[in-house]
GROMACS .gro file of C-alpha atoms in nm:
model
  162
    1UNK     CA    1   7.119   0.976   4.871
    2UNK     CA    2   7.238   0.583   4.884
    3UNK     CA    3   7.574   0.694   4.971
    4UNK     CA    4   7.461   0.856   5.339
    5UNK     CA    5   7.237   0.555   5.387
    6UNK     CA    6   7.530   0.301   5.342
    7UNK     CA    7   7.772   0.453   5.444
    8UNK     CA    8   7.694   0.749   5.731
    9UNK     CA    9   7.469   0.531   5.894
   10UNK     CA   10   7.217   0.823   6.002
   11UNK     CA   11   6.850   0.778   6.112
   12UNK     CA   12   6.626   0.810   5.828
   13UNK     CA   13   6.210   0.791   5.837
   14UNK     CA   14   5.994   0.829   5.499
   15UNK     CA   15   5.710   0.768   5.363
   16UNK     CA   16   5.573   0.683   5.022
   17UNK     CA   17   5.282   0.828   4.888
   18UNK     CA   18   5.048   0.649   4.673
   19UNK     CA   19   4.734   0.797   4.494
   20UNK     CA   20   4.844   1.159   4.463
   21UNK     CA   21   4.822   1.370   4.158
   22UNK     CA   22   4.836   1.703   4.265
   23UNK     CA   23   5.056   1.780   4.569
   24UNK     CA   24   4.851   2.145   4.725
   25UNK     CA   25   4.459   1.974   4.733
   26UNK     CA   26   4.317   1.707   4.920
   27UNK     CA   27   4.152   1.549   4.806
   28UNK     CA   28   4.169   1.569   4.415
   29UNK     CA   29   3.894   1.688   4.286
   30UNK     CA   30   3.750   1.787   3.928
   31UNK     CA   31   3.462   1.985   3.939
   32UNK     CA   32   3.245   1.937   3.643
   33UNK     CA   33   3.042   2.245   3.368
   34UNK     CA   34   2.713   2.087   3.580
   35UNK     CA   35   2.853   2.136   3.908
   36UNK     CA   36   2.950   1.818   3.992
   37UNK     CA   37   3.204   1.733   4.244
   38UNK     CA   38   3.414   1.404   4.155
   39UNK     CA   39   3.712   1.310   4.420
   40UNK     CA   40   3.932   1.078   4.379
   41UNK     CA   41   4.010   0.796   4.680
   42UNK     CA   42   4.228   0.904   4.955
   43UNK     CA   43   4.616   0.931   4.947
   44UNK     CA   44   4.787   0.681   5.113
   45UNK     CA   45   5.111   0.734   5.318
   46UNK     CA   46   5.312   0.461   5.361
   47UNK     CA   47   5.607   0.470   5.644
   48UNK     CA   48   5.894   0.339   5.561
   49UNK     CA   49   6.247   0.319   5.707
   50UNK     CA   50   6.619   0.284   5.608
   51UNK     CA   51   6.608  -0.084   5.654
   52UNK     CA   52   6.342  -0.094   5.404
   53UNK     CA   53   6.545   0.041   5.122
   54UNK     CA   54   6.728  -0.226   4.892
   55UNK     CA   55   6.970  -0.049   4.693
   56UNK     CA   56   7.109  -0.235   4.378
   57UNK     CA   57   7.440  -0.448   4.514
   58UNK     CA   58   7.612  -0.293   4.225
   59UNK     CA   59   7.568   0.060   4.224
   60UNK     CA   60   7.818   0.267   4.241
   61UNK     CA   61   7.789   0.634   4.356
   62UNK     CA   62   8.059   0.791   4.097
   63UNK     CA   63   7.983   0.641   3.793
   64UNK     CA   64   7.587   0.605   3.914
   65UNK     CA   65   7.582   0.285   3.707
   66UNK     CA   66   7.280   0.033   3.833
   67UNK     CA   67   7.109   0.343   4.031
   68UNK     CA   68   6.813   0.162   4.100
   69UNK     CA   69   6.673  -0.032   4.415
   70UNK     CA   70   6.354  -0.138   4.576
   71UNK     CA   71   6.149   0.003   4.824
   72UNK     CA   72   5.949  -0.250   5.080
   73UNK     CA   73   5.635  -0.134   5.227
   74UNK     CA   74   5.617  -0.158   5.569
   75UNK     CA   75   5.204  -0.232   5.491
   76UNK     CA   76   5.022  -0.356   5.229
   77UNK     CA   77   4.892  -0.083   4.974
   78UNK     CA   78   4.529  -0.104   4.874
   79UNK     CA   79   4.560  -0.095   4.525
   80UNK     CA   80   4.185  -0.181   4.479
   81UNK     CA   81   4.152   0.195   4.484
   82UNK     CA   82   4.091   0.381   4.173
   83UNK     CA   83   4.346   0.656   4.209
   84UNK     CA   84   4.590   0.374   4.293
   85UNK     CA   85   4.720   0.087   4.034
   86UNK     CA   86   5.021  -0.178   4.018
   87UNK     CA   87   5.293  -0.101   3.793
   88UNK     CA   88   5.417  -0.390   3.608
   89UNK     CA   89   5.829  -0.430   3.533
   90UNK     CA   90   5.915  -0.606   3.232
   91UNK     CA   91   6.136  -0.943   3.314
   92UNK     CA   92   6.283  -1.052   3.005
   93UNK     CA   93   6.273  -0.766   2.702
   94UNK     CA   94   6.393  -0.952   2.334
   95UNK     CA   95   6.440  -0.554   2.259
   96UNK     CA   96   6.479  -0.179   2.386
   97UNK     CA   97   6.146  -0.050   2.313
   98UNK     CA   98   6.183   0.290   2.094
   99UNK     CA   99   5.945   0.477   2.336
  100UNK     CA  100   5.934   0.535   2.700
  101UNK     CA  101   5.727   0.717   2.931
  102UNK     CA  102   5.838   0.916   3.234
  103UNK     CA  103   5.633   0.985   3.519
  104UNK     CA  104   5.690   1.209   3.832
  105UNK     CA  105   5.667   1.605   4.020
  106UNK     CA  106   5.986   1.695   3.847
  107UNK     CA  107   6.117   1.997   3.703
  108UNK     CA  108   6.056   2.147   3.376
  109UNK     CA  109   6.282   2.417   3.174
  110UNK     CA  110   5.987   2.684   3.291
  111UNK     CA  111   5.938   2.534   3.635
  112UNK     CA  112   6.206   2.768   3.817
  113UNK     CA  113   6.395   2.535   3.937
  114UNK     CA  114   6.105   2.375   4.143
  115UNK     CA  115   5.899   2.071   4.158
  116UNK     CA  116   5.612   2.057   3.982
  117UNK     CA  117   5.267   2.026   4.248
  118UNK     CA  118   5.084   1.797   3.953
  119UNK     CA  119   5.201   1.448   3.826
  120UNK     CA  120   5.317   1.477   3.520
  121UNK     CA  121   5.366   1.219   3.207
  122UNK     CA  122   5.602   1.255   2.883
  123UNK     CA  123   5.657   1.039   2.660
  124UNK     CA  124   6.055   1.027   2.526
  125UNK     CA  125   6.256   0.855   2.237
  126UNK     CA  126   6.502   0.630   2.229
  127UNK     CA  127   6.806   0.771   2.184
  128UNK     CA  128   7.146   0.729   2.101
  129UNK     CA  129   7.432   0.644   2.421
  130UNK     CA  130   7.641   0.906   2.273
  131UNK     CA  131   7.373   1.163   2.328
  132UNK     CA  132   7.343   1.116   2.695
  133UNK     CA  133   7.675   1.178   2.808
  134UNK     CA  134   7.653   1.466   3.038
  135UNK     CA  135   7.854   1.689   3.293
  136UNK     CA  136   7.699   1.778   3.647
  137UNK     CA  137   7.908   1.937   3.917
  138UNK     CA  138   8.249   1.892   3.672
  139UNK     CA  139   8.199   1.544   3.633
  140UNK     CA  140   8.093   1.350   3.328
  141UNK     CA  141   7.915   1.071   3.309
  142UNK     CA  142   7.867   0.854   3.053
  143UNK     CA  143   7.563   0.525   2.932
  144UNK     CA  144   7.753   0.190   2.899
  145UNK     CA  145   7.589  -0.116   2.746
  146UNK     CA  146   7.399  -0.168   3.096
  147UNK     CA  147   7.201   0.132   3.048
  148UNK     CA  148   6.950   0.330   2.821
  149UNK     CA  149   6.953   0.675   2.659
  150UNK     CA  150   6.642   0.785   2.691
  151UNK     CA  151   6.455   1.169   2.688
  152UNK     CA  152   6.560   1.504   2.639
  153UNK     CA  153   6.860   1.721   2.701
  154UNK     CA  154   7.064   1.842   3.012
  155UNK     CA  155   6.914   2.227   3.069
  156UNK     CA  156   7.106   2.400   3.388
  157UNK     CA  157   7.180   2.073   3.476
  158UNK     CA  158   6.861   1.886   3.489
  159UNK     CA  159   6.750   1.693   3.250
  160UNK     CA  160   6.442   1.806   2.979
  161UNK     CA  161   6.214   1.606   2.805
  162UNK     CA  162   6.108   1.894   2.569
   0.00000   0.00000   0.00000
């Protein structure tokens, strides 16, 4: 998706949602044995635009080394909400932690080939670089010392966490 950004030049317009768990109701809402009706805060939807993508200076489409970047808010989120909370990156790590945890809509091995509509969390070993070396679209890629090996194994080309 970086490549048509820096390089095609087109108009883009996003936004980033914050404070969702479960893509088809709004609100979220758990409805309790005694009736009661708890919803969480509000979504927020945050526009943003091409200009406020930062990819890594590095990265390089064909080997997708250093695929990662930043995304600036055009707005300030309001993380004082309880649906909503700060994520934390570690700065300086003495060592690779042995477990991870992976949060998004992705796809499972039973999810047809579709996003899923909740937020899901795994959490996935450590694993070793020669593990992760996979083919998509008769191309392999391979984990150099920059990277991590982390999770499950390529299924119809997407990667499980089983």
């Amino acid at each position: 998706e970086f490549l048509v950004f820096k390089y095609y030049k087109i108009e883009f317009s996003a936004v980033v949602r914050l404070g969702e768990h479960t893509k088809s109701t709004a609100p979220d809402c758990n409805v309790f044995p005694d009736g009661q009706n708890i919803c969480a805060d509000d979504i927020q939807d945050i526009p943003v635009t091409q200009s406020d993508i930062v990819v890594h200076e590095e990265f390089n489409y064909q080997s997708v080394k250093h695929d990662i970047g930043l995304i600036r808010l055009s707005e300030p989120a309001k993380v004082h909400q309880n649906n909503i909370q700060p994520v934390c990156l570690p700065f300086n790590i003495p060592e690779v932690p042995n477990i991870f945890l992976v949060i998004g809509f992705g796809m499972t091995e039973t999810s047809e080939g579709k996003n899923s509509d909740v937020l899901m969390k795994v959490r996935v070993d450590l694993k070793d670089k020669s593990e992760c070396a996979f083919e998509k679209k008769s191309r392999v890629f391979e984990i150099d010392d920059s990277q991590i090996c982390a999770g499950g194994k390529v299924f119809n080309g997407f990667l499980s966490f089983k």
